[in-house]
């Protein structure tokens, strides 16, 4: 089997998953977009969190051209990405009880805000505890996860529950347990993960929905423009000044 055949198989798998989330999660995407628009319109703030590779999808909607300026990254030290050394430490921190509570206690999150929590498995202590604690604070929680894990694996949180059990809205990425789309007889392990492709697409669909929902209400969506187009920096400066009390990555 040639490399190009594997590439085609991967693209086909990713396209298939994108079609599934488009068709099967349409109602949840619309609800999530409306929730973010409601939060913005009411003066609330927006946050996104993910650990490990799930953090990539969180970072993808923060401070980017074409995105909502109000989306802030809720960073947890040691779990934001693969720059943690040694890398397995980040995975271990996801299983530590109490870490999410400590982070939320020192964060600007408050009642009336919205928090997007991204966790492929949704089984580790960190995302479960974060969702529980955030909702207790009066924060609306949107969870992005693979519901398959909740039926095929066990929770690592003391409650025995998963992220999906503590969300106002759940977006199911449809990713199979193990996050690997390809297999070969000559390769000892499955390979080619698609969770980042699908999760980022899901969230960008939510952001687009939120922007449109704000516009439908006669409100200008606080969007950022590319700094590489003429006037982009000036545009972004105006938006960030207008919403400076709700943007935490500029201070």
PDB file of C-alpha atoms in Angstrom:
ATOM      1  CA  UNK A   1       0.000   0.000   0.000  1.00  0.00           C
ATOM      2  CA  UNK A   2       1.500   3.305  -1.080  1.00  0.00           C
ATOM      3  CA  UNK A   3       1.726   6.405   1.058  1.00  0.00           C
ATOM      4  CA  UNK A   4      -0.780   8.230  -1.133  1.00  0.00           C
ATOM      5  CA  UNK A   5      -3.388   5.541  -0.491  1.00  0.00           C
ATOM      6  CA  UNK A   6      -2.998   6.024   3.256  1.00  0.00           C
ATOM      7  CA  UNK A   7      -3.279   9.778   2.826  1.00  0.00           C
ATOM      8  CA  UNK A   8      -6.514   9.314   0.877  1.00  0.00           C
ATOM      9  CA  UNK A   9      -7.857   7.019   3.587  1.00  0.00           C
ATOM     10  CA  UNK A  10      -7.060   9.576   6.258  1.00  0.00           C
ATOM     11  CA  UNK A  11      -8.732  12.418   4.378  1.00  0.00           C
ATOM     12  CA  UNK A  12     -11.765  10.219   3.754  1.00  0.00           C
ATOM     13  CA  UNK A  13     -11.974   9.331   7.445  1.00  0.00           C
ATOM     14  CA  UNK A  14     -11.712  12.978   8.481  1.00  0.00           C
ATOM     15  CA  UNK A  15     -14.306  14.045   5.899  1.00  0.00           C
ATOM     16  CA  UNK A  16     -16.627  11.304   7.110  1.00  0.00           C
ATOM     17  CA  UNK A  17     -16.319  12.505  10.692  1.00  0.00           C
ATOM     18  CA  UNK A  18     -16.876  16.131   9.668  1.00  0.00           C
ATOM     19  CA  UNK A  19     -20.032  15.106   7.798  1.00  0.00           C
ATOM     20  CA  UNK A  20     -21.260  13.246  10.862  1.00  0.00           C
ATOM     21  CA  UNK A  21     -20.760  16.164  13.235  1.00  0.00           C
ATOM     22  CA  UNK A  22     -22.306  18.547  10.706  1.00  0.00           C
ATOM     23  CA  UNK A  23     -25.427  16.389  10.401  1.00  0.00           C
ATOM     24  CA  UNK A  24     -25.751  14.906  13.884  1.00  0.00           C
ATOM     25  CA  UNK A  25     -24.561  17.836  16.035  1.00  0.00           C
ATOM     26  CA  UNK A  26     -26.323  20.654  14.159  1.00  0.00           C
ATOM     27  CA  UNK A  27     -28.794  21.281  16.981  1.00  0.00           C
ATOM     28  CA  UNK A  28     -26.066  21.342  19.630  1.00  0.00           C
ATOM     29  CA  UNK A  29     -23.843  23.627  17.526  1.00  0.00           C
ATOM     30  CA  UNK A  30     -26.749  26.052  17.090  1.00  0.00           C
ATOM     31  CA  UNK A  31     -27.459  25.968  20.824  1.00  0.00           C
ATOM     32  CA  UNK A  32     -23.787  26.515  21.709  1.00  0.00           C
ATOM     33  CA  UNK A  33     -23.518  29.454  19.318  1.00  0.00           C
ATOM     34  CA  UNK A  34     -26.671  30.986  20.781  1.00  0.00           C
ATOM     35  CA  UNK A  35     -25.352  30.488  24.315  1.00  0.00           C
ATOM     36  CA  UNK A  36     -22.118  32.327  23.487  1.00  0.00           C
ATOM     37  CA  UNK A  37     -24.078  35.132  21.802  1.00  0.00           C
ATOM     38  CA  UNK A  38     -26.390  35.354  24.836  1.00  0.00           C
ATOM     39  CA  UNK A  39     -23.337  35.607  27.085  1.00  0.00           C
ATOM     40  CA  UNK A  40     -21.717  38.350  24.988  1.00  0.00           C
ATOM     41  CA  UNK A  41     -24.963  40.310  24.726  1.00  0.00           C
ATOM     42  CA  UNK A  42     -25.468  40.127  28.495  1.00  0.00           C
ATOM     43  CA  UNK A  43     -21.964  41.436  29.225  1.00  0.00           C
ATOM     44  CA  UNK A  44     -20.452  38.081  30.153  1.00  0.00           C
ATOM     45  CA  UNK A  45     -17.006  36.812  29.259  1.00  0.00           C
ATOM     46  CA  UNK A  46     -15.970  33.783  27.209  1.00  0.00           C
ATOM     47  CA  UNK A  47     -13.301  31.218  28.105  1.00  0.00           C
ATOM     48  CA  UNK A  48     -11.956  28.022  26.565  1.00  0.00           C
ATOM     49  CA  UNK A  49      -9.969  25.236  28.208  1.00  0.00           C
ATOM     50  CA  UNK A  50      -8.360  22.049  26.992  1.00  0.00           C
ATOM     51  CA  UNK A  51      -5.535  19.862  28.292  1.00  0.00           C
ATOM     52  CA  UNK A  52      -2.788  18.296  26.200  1.00  0.00           C
ATOM     53  CA  UNK A  53      -3.767  18.056  22.538  1.00  0.00           C
ATOM     54  CA  UNK A  54      -7.292  19.160  23.434  1.00  0.00           C
ATOM     55  CA  UNK A  55      -5.653  22.492  24.255  1.00  0.00           C
ATOM     56  CA  UNK A  56      -4.926  22.965  20.547  1.00  0.00           C
ATOM     57  CA  UNK A  57      -8.635  23.378  19.845  1.00  0.00           C
ATOM     58  CA  UNK A  58      -8.952  25.830  22.735  1.00  0.00           C
ATOM     59  CA  UNK A  59      -6.027  27.888  21.473  1.00  0.00           C
ATOM     60  CA  UNK A  60      -7.492  27.804  17.965  1.00  0.00           C
ATOM     61  CA  UNK A  61     -10.401  30.054  18.989  1.00  0.00           C
ATOM     62  CA  UNK A  62      -8.371  32.555  21.035  1.00  0.00           C
ATOM     63  CA  UNK A  63      -6.908  35.801  19.581  1.00  0.00           C
ATOM     64  CA  UNK A  64      -7.156  34.869  15.944  1.00  0.00           C
ATOM     65  CA  UNK A  65      -8.171  36.502  12.703  1.00  0.00           C
ATOM     66  CA  UNK A  66     -11.836  35.922  11.961  1.00  0.00           C
ATOM     67  CA  UNK A  67     -12.491  34.892  15.558  1.00  0.00           C
ATOM     68  CA  UNK A  68     -14.327  36.429  18.485  1.00  0.00           C
ATOM     69  CA  UNK A  69     -12.066  38.806  20.377  1.00  0.00           C
ATOM     70  CA  UNK A  70     -13.795  37.934  23.642  1.00  0.00           C
ATOM     71  CA  UNK A  71     -12.683  34.291  23.740  1.00  0.00           C
ATOM     72  CA  UNK A  72     -10.006  33.893  26.409  1.00  0.00           C
ATOM     73  CA  UNK A  73      -7.784  30.894  27.119  1.00  0.00           C
ATOM     74  CA  UNK A  74      -8.189  29.457  30.604  1.00  0.00           C
ATOM     75  CA  UNK A  75      -4.687  28.150  31.095  1.00  0.00           C
ATOM     76  CA  UNK A  76      -3.740  25.474  33.604  1.00  0.00           C
ATOM     77  CA  UNK A  77       0.034  25.397  34.242  1.00  0.00           C
ATOM     78  CA  UNK A  78       1.607  22.191  33.031  1.00  0.00           C
ATOM     79  CA  UNK A  79      -1.224  20.953  30.823  1.00  0.00           C
ATOM     80  CA  UNK A  80      -1.479  23.534  28.029  1.00  0.00           C
ATOM     81  CA  UNK A  81       0.643  21.675  25.487  1.00  0.00           C
ATOM     82  CA  UNK A  82       3.542  19.452  24.615  1.00  0.00           C
ATOM     83  CA  UNK A  83       6.044  22.083  25.739  1.00  0.00           C
ATOM     84  CA  UNK A  84       5.690  20.577  29.238  1.00  0.00           C
ATOM     85  CA  UNK A  85       8.844  18.675  30.137  1.00  0.00           C
ATOM     86  CA  UNK A  86       8.729  15.778  30.582  1.00  0.00           C
ATOM     87  CA  UNK A  87       5.606  15.407  28.404  1.00  0.00           C
ATOM     88  CA  UNK A  88       4.040  12.594  30.502  1.00  0.00           C
ATOM     89  CA  UNK A  89       3.831  15.037  33.409  1.00  0.00           C
ATOM     90  CA  UNK A  90       1.064  16.904  31.583  1.00  0.00           C
ATOM     91  CA  UNK A  91      -0.930  13.697  31.289  1.00  0.00           C
ATOM     92  CA  UNK A  92      -0.394  12.971  34.977  1.00  0.00           C
ATOM     93  CA  UNK A  93      -1.596  16.442  36.003  1.00  0.00           C
ATOM     94  CA  UNK A  94      -4.917  15.831  34.224  1.00  0.00           C
ATOM     95  CA  UNK A  95      -5.607  13.131  36.792  1.00  0.00           C
ATOM     96  CA  UNK A  96      -4.867  15.257  39.877  1.00  0.00           C
ATOM     97  CA  UNK A  97      -7.870  16.000  42.090  1.00  0.00           C
ATOM     98  CA  UNK A  98      -8.200  19.604  43.210  1.00  0.00           C
ATOM     99  CA  UNK A  99      -6.173  21.191  40.408  1.00  0.00           C
ATOM    100  CA  UNK A 100      -9.221  22.531  38.546  1.00  0.00           C
ATOM    101  CA  UNK A 101     -10.624  24.084  41.718  1.00  0.00           C
ATOM    102  CA  UNK A 102      -7.328  25.829  42.438  1.00  0.00           C
ATOM    103  CA  UNK A 103      -7.212  27.201  38.884  1.00  0.00           C
ATOM    104  CA  UNK A 104     -10.802  28.446  38.916  1.00  0.00           C
ATOM    105  CA  UNK A 105     -10.353  30.044  42.342  1.00  0.00           C
ATOM    106  CA  UNK A 106      -7.528  32.181  40.944  1.00  0.00           C
ATOM    107  CA  UNK A 107      -9.130  32.869  37.535  1.00  0.00           C
ATOM    108  CA  UNK A 108     -11.383  35.768  36.521  1.00  0.00           C
ATOM    109  CA  UNK A 109     -14.274  33.364  35.817  1.00  0.00           C
ATOM    110  CA  UNK A 110     -17.542  34.438  37.445  1.00  0.00           C
ATOM    111  CA  UNK A 111     -21.294  33.887  37.273  1.00  0.00           C
ATOM    112  CA  UNK A 112     -22.707  34.842  33.880  1.00  0.00           C
ATOM    113  CA  UNK A 113     -19.613  33.775  31.955  1.00  0.00           C
ATOM    114  CA  UNK A 114     -19.393  30.862  29.511  1.00  0.00           C
ATOM    115  CA  UNK A 115     -16.660  28.229  29.489  1.00  0.00           C
ATOM    116  CA  UNK A 116     -15.886  25.807  26.667  1.00  0.00           C
ATOM    117  CA  UNK A 117     -14.186  22.683  28.039  1.00  0.00           C
ATOM    118  CA  UNK A 118     -12.525  20.401  25.504  1.00  0.00           C
ATOM    119  CA  UNK A 119     -11.583  16.870  26.501  1.00  0.00           C
ATOM    120  CA  UNK A 120     -11.557  14.016  24.029  1.00  0.00           C
ATOM    121  CA  UNK A 121     -12.131  11.298  26.625  1.00  0.00           C
ATOM    122  CA  UNK A 122     -13.861  13.467  29.211  1.00  0.00           C
ATOM    123  CA  UNK A 123     -12.764  10.928  31.832  1.00  0.00           C
ATOM    124  CA  UNK A 124      -9.925  12.667  33.653  1.00  0.00           C
ATOM    125  CA  UNK A 125     -10.314  14.516  36.938  1.00  0.00           C
ATOM    126  CA  UNK A 126      -9.292  17.901  35.557  1.00  0.00           C
ATOM    127  CA  UNK A 127     -12.049  18.515  32.961  1.00  0.00           C
ATOM    128  CA  UNK A 128     -14.749  16.830  35.066  1.00  0.00           C
ATOM    129  CA  UNK A 129     -13.887  18.845  38.173  1.00  0.00           C
ATOM    130  CA  UNK A 130     -13.579  22.033  36.129  1.00  0.00           C
ATOM    131  CA  UNK A 131     -17.065  21.594  34.677  1.00  0.00           C
ATOM    132  CA  UNK A 132     -18.590  20.807  38.086  1.00  0.00           C
ATOM    133  CA  UNK A 133     -16.878  23.729  39.799  1.00  0.00           C
ATOM    134  CA  UNK A 134     -17.619  26.200  36.986  1.00  0.00           C
ATOM    135  CA  UNK A 135     -21.324  25.382  36.994  1.00  0.00           C
ATOM    136  CA  UNK A 136     -21.392  25.752  40.771  1.00  0.00           C
ATOM    137  CA  UNK A 137     -20.054  29.283  40.223  1.00  0.00           C
ATOM    138  CA  UNK A 138     -22.935  30.078  37.862  1.00  0.00           C
ATOM    139  CA  UNK A 139     -20.911  29.643  34.668  1.00  0.00           C
ATOM    140  CA  UNK A 140     -22.484  28.053  31.586  1.00  0.00           C
ATOM    141  CA  UNK A 141     -20.425  25.097  30.343  1.00  0.00           C
ATOM    142  CA  UNK A 142     -20.134  23.821  26.785  1.00  0.00           C
ATOM    143  CA  UNK A 143     -18.361  20.470  26.648  1.00  0.00           C
ATOM    144  CA  UNK A 144     -16.616  19.175  23.531  1.00  0.00           C
ATOM    145  CA  UNK A 145     -15.883  15.480  23.926  1.00  0.00           C
ATOM    146  CA  UNK A 146     -16.244  12.036  22.396  1.00  0.00           C
ATOM    147  CA  UNK A 147     -19.296  10.509  24.030  1.00  0.00           C
ATOM    148  CA  UNK A 148     -18.024   7.049  23.023  1.00  0.00           C
ATOM    149  CA  UNK A 149     -15.511   7.200  25.883  1.00  0.00           C
ATOM    150  CA  UNK A 150     -18.323   7.572  28.408  1.00  0.00           C
ATOM    151  CA  UNK A 151     -19.768   4.237  27.312  1.00  0.00           C
ATOM    152  CA  UNK A 152     -16.561   2.322  26.615  1.00  0.00           C
ATOM    153  CA  UNK A 153     -14.165   3.477  29.355  1.00  0.00           C
ATOM    154  CA  UNK A 154     -14.337   4.246  33.068  1.00  0.00           C
ATOM    155  CA  UNK A 155     -14.100   7.663  34.683  1.00  0.00           C
ATOM    156  CA  UNK A 156     -10.928   8.720  36.489  1.00  0.00           C
ATOM    157  CA  UNK A 157     -12.817  11.246  38.625  1.00  0.00           C
ATOM    158  CA  UNK A 158     -13.820  10.299  42.159  1.00  0.00           C
ATOM    159  CA  UNK A 159     -17.491  10.812  41.232  1.00  0.00           C
ATOM    160  CA  UNK A 160     -17.343   8.207  38.487  1.00  0.00           C
ATOM    161  CA  UNK A 161     -18.794  10.736  36.056  1.00  0.00           C
ATOM    162  CA  UNK A 162     -17.588  12.174  32.749  1.00  0.00           C
ATOM    163  CA  UNK A 163     -17.355  15.701  31.337  1.00  0.00           C
ATOM    164  CA  UNK A 164     -20.577  15.160  29.407  1.00  0.00           C
ATOM    165  CA  UNK A 165     -22.452  14.745  32.698  1.00  0.00           C
ATOM    166  CA  UNK A 166     -21.700  18.319  33.822  1.00  0.00           C
ATOM    167  CA  UNK A 167     -22.413  20.487  30.765  1.00  0.00           C
ATOM    168  CA  UNK A 168     -25.218  22.778  29.689  1.00  0.00           C
ATOM    169  CA  UNK A 169     -24.497  21.745  26.097  1.00  0.00           C
ATOM    170  CA  UNK A 170     -22.459  18.769  24.844  1.00  0.00           C
ATOM    171  CA  UNK A 171     -20.810  18.657  21.419  1.00  0.00           C
ATOM    172  CA  UNK A 172     -19.927  15.079  20.479  1.00  0.00           C
ATOM    173  CA  UNK A 173     -16.863  14.856  18.231  1.00  0.00           C
ATOM    174  CA  UNK A 174     -17.722  11.223  17.320  1.00  0.00           C
ATOM    175  CA  UNK A 175     -14.064  10.222  17.639  1.00  0.00           C
ATOM    176  CA  UNK A 176     -13.616   6.502  18.322  1.00  0.00           C
ATOM    177  CA  UNK A 177     -11.881   5.441  21.535  1.00  0.00           C
ATOM    178  CA  UNK A 178      -8.129   5.538  20.907  1.00  0.00           C
ATOM    179  CA  UNK A 179      -8.242   8.423  18.414  1.00  0.00           C
ATOM    180  CA  UNK A 180      -6.613   6.633  15.477  1.00  0.00           C
ATOM    181  CA  UNK A 181      -8.344   6.324  12.118  1.00  0.00           C
ATOM    182  CA  UNK A 182      -6.018   3.954  10.279  1.00  0.00           C
ATOM    183  CA  UNK A 183      -4.697   0.425  10.805  1.00  0.00           C
ATOM    184  CA  UNK A 184      -2.351  -1.833   8.811  1.00  0.00           C
ATOM    185  CA  UNK A 185      -1.328  -5.431   9.294  1.00  0.00           C
ATOM    186  CA  UNK A 186       2.292  -4.330   9.028  1.00  0.00           C
ATOM    187  CA  UNK A 187       1.966  -1.616  11.697  1.00  0.00           C
ATOM    188  CA  UNK A 188       1.664  -2.782  15.325  1.00  0.00           C
ATOM    189  CA  UNK A 189      -0.587   0.053  16.535  1.00  0.00           C
ATOM    190  CA  UNK A 190      -3.475   2.060  15.043  1.00  0.00           C
ATOM    191  CA  UNK A 191      -2.423   5.494  13.805  1.00  0.00           C
ATOM    192  CA  UNK A 192      -3.527   8.828  12.255  1.00  0.00           C
ATOM    193  CA  UNK A 193      -5.615  10.727  14.854  1.00  0.00           C
ATOM    194  CA  UNK A 194      -8.417  13.040  13.654  1.00  0.00           C
ATOM    195  CA  UNK A 195      -9.630  14.571  16.915  1.00  0.00           C
ATOM    196  CA  UNK A 196      -7.894  17.927  16.368  1.00  0.00           C
ATOM    197  CA  UNK A 197      -9.333  18.344  12.862  1.00  0.00           C
ATOM    198  CA  UNK A 198     -12.860  17.542  13.976  1.00  0.00           C
ATOM    199  CA  UNK A 199     -12.810  19.400  17.292  1.00  0.00           C
ATOM    200  CA  UNK A 200     -11.422  22.617  15.818  1.00  0.00           C
ATOM    201  CA  UNK A 201     -13.992  22.473  13.016  1.00  0.00           C
ATOM    202  CA  UNK A 202     -16.796  21.960  15.538  1.00  0.00           C
ATOM    203  CA  UNK A 203     -15.680  24.960  17.545  1.00  0.00           C
ATOM    204  CA  UNK A 204     -15.212  27.215  14.524  1.00  0.00           C
ATOM    205  CA  UNK A 205     -18.758  26.282  13.490  1.00  0.00           C
ATOM    206  CA  UNK A 206     -19.921  27.363  16.949  1.00  0.00           C
ATOM    207  CA  UNK A 207     -17.994  30.651  16.680  1.00  0.00           C
ATOM    208  CA  UNK A 208     -19.504  31.370  13.264  1.00  0.00           C
ATOM    209  CA  UNK A 209     -22.959  30.660  14.663  1.00  0.00           C
ATOM    210  CA  UNK A 210     -22.322  32.980  17.606  1.00  0.00           C
ATOM    211  CA  UNK A 211     -21.184  35.812  15.311  1.00  0.00           C
ATOM    212  CA  UNK A 212     -24.269  35.408  13.140  1.00  0.00           C
ATOM    213  CA  UNK A 213     -26.540  35.265  16.170  1.00  0.00           C
ATOM    214  CA  UNK A 214     -25.127  38.536  17.475  1.00  0.00           C
ATOM    215  CA  UNK A 215     -25.580  40.179  14.080  1.00  0.00           C
ATOM    216  CA  UNK A 216     -29.199  38.943  13.972  1.00  0.00           C
ATOM    217  CA  UNK A 217     -29.799  40.875  17.199  1.00  0.00           C
ATOM    218  CA  UNK A 218     -28.375  44.053  15.710  1.00  0.00           C
ATOM    219  CA  UNK A 219     -25.131  43.730  17.671  1.00  0.00           C
ATOM    220  CA  UNK A 220     -21.740  43.957  15.973  1.00  0.00           C
ATOM    221  CA  UNK A 221     -19.821  40.734  16.710  1.00  0.00           C
ATOM    222  CA  UNK A 222     -16.459  41.629  18.304  1.00  0.00           C
ATOM    223  CA  UNK A 223     -14.338  40.017  15.592  1.00  0.00           C
ATOM    224  CA  UNK A 224     -10.600  40.264  15.056  1.00  0.00           C
ATOM    225  CA  UNK A 225      -9.033  40.812  11.656  1.00  0.00           C
ATOM    226  CA  UNK A 226      -5.747  39.555  10.301  1.00  0.00           C
ATOM    227  CA  UNK A 227      -2.781  41.711  11.226  1.00  0.00           C
ATOM    228  CA  UNK A 228      -1.431  40.885   7.774  1.00  0.00           C
ATOM    229  CA  UNK A 229      -4.117  42.843   5.920  1.00  0.00           C
ATOM    230  CA  UNK A 230      -3.966  46.626   5.659  1.00  0.00           C
ATOM    231  CA  UNK A 231      -5.746  48.225   8.588  1.00  0.00           C
ATOM    232  CA  UNK A 232      -5.880  44.973  10.549  1.00  0.00           C
ATOM    233  CA  UNK A 233      -3.825  46.175  13.505  1.00  0.00           C
ATOM    234  CA  UNK A 234      -5.860  49.366  13.792  1.00  0.00           C
ATOM    235  CA  UNK A 235      -9.114  47.393  13.647  1.00  0.00           C
ATOM    236  CA  UNK A 236      -7.948  44.982  16.341  1.00  0.00           C
ATOM    237  CA  UNK A 237      -6.733  47.809  18.531  1.00  0.00           C
ATOM    238  CA  UNK A 238     -10.177  49.407  18.401  1.00  0.00           C
ATOM    239  CA  UNK A 239     -11.962  46.134  19.240  1.00  0.00           C
ATOM    240  CA  UNK A 240      -9.590  45.294  22.077  1.00  0.00           C
ATOM    241  CA  UNK A 241      -9.946  48.759  23.555  1.00  0.00           C
ATOM    242  CA  UNK A 242     -13.736  48.635  23.308  1.00  0.00           C
ATOM    243  CA  UNK A 243     -13.877  45.298  25.123  1.00  0.00           C
ATOM    244  CA  UNK A 244     -10.786  45.671  27.289  1.00  0.00           C
ATOM    245  CA  UNK A 245     -12.647  44.685  30.480  1.00  0.00           C
ATOM    246  CA  UNK A 246     -13.583  41.314  28.925  1.00  0.00           C
ATOM    247  CA  UNK A 247     -10.290  40.425  27.238  1.00  0.00           C
ATOM    248  CA  UNK A 248      -7.663  38.915  29.505  1.00  0.00           C
ATOM    249  CA  UNK A 249      -4.894  38.007  27.038  1.00  0.00           C
ATOM    250  CA  UNK A 250      -3.883  41.629  26.372  1.00  0.00           C
ATOM    251  CA  UNK A 251      -2.907  42.681  29.908  1.00  0.00           C
TER     252      UNK A 251
END
